[in-house]
Coordinates of C-alpha atoms and ligand atoms in Angstrom, one line a residue:
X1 CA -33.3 -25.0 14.0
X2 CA -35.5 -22.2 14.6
X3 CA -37.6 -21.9 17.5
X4 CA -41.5 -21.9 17.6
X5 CA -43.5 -18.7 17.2
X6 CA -46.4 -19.2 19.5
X7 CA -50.0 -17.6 19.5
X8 CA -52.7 -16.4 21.8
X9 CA -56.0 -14.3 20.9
X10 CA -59.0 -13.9 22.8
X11 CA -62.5 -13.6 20.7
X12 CA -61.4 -10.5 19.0
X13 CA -58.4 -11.3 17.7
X14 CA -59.4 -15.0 16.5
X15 CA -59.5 -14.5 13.2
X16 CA -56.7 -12.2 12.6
X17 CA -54.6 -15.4 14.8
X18 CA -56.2 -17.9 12.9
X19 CA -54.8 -16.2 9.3
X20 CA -51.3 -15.6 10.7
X21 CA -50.9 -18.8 12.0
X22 CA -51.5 -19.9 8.1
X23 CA -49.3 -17.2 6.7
X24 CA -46.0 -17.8 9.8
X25 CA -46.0 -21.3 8.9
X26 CA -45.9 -20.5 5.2
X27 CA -42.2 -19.2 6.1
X28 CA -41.4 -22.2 7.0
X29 CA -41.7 -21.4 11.0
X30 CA -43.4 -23.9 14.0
X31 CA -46.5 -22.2 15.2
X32 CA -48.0 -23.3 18.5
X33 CA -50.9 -21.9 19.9
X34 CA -52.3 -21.4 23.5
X35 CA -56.1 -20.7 22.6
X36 CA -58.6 -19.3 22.1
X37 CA -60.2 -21.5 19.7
X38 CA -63.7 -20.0 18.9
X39 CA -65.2 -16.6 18.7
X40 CA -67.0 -17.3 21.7
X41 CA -66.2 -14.2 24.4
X42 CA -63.2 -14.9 26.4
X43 CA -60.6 -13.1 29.2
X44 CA -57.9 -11.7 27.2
X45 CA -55.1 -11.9 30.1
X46 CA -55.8 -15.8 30.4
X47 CA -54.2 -15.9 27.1
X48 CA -51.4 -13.5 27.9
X49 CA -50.3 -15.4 30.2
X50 CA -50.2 -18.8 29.2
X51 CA -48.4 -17.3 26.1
X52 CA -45.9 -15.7 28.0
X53 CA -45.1 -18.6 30.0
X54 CA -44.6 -20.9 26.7
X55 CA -42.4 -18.3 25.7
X56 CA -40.0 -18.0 28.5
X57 CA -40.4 -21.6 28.5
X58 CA -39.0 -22.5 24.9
X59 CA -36.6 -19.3 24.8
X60 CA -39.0 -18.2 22.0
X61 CA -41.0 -15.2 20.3
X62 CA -45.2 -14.9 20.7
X63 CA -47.6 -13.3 18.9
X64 CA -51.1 -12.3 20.7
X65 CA -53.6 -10.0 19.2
X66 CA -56.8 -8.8 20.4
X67 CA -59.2 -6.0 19.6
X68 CA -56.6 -3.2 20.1
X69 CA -53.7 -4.8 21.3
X70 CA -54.0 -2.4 24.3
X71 CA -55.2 -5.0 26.6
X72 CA -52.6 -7.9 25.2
X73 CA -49.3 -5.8 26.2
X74 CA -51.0 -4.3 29.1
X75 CA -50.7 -8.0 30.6
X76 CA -47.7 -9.3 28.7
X77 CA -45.9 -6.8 30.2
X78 CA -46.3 -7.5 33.9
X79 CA -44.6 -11.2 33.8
X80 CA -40.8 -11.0 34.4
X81 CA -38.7 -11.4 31.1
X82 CA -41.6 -10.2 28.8
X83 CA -40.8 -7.5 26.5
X84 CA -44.3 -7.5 24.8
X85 CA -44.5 -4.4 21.8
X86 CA -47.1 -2.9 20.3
X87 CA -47.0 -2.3 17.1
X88 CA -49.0 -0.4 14.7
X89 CA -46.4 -0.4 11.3
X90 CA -43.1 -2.2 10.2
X91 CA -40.7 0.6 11.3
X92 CA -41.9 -0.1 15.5
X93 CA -41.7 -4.1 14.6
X94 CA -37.8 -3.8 13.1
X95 CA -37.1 -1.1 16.1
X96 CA -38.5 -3.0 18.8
X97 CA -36.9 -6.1 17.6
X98 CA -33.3 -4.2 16.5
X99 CA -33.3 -1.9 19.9
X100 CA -35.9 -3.7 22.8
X101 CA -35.2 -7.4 22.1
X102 CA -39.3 -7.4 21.8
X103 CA -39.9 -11.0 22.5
X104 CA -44.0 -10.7 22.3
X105 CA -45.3 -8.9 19.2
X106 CA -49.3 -7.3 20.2
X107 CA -51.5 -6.8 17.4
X108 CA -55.1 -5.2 16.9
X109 CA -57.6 -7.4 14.8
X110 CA -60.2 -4.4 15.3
X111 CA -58.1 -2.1 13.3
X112 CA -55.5 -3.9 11.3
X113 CA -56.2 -5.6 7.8
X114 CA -54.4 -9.5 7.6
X115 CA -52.3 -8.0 4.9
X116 CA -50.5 -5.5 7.8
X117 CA -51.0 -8.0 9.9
X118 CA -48.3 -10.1 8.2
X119 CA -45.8 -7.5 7.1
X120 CA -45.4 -6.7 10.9
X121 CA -45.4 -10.4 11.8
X122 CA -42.9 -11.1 9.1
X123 CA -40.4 -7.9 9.8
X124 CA -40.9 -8.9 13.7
X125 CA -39.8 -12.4 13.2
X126 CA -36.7 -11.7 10.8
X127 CA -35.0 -8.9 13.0
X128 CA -32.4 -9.6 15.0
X129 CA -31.4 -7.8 18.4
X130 CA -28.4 -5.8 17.9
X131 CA -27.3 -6.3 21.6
X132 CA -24.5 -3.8 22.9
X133 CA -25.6 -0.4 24.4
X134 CA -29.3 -1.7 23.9
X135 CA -28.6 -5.2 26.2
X136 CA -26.9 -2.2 28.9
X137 CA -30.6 -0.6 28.8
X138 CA -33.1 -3.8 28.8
X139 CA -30.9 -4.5 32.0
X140 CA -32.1 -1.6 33.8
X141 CA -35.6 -2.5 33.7
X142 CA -35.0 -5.6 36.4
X143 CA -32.4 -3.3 38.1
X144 CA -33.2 -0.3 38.6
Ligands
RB5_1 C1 -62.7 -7.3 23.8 O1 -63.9 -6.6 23.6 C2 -61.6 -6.2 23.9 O2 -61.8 -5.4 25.0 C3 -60.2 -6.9 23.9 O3 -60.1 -7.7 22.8 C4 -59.0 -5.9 23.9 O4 -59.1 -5.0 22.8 C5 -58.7 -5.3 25.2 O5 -57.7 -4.6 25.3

């Protein structure tokens, strides 16, 4: 059984959350979701993190989109374990996947249609890590 693919947003990335929730499920995946839940103006890094800990919690992969994504990864990034990407097309969502074992996807609702939206959620979420002399490099981030 595969394992949930969790959400966060803040305001600006609401809608864009809301429509891939609909469109993750469609494949047949769990969605959970940590919030936000309205358009009303909200603290992007509360979602981050709640997100990330739900991940590292349940061993899983997370989706959080904002306005740019900037702000999303920027915060993603600083919890332990995290490997939060980025990405703008499919090629960074198969690489990061294929080559960073990526387990946070960041998207940008303020410059991203739905329709790209879920070709890089879609790539993301069916790309396996290839492991080997990538696993070597991933362990360098917590050791070097
Ligand atoms: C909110 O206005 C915006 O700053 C936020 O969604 C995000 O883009 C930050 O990086």
């Amino acid at each position: 059984m595969s394992t949930p693919v969790i959400f966060g947003s803040d305001h600006a990335g609401y809608a864009l959350k809301e429509q891939l929730k609909t469109y993750v499920a469609s494949l047949g995946r769990e969605v959970l979701d940590v919030g936000t839940n309205s358009l009303d103006s909200c603290d992007y890094p509360l979602f981050a993190f709640k997100l990330c800990d739900l991940v590292l919690e349940k061993n899983s992969l997370g989706i959080l989109i904002c306005g740019t994504g900037l702000g999303m990864s920027m915060a993603a990034n600083r919890r332990p374990g995290i490997r939060a990407a980025l990405c703008s097309n499919e090629y960074m969502a198969r690489m990061t996947r294929l080559h960073n074992n990526a387990n946070v996807l960041c998207l940008g609702e303020r410059w991203m249609g739905p329709g790209l939206g879920e070709s890089i959620a879609k790539t993301f979420l069916e790309t396996e890590f290839e492991g080997g002399r990538h696993q070597r490099r991933i362990d360098l981030f917590d050791t070097l």
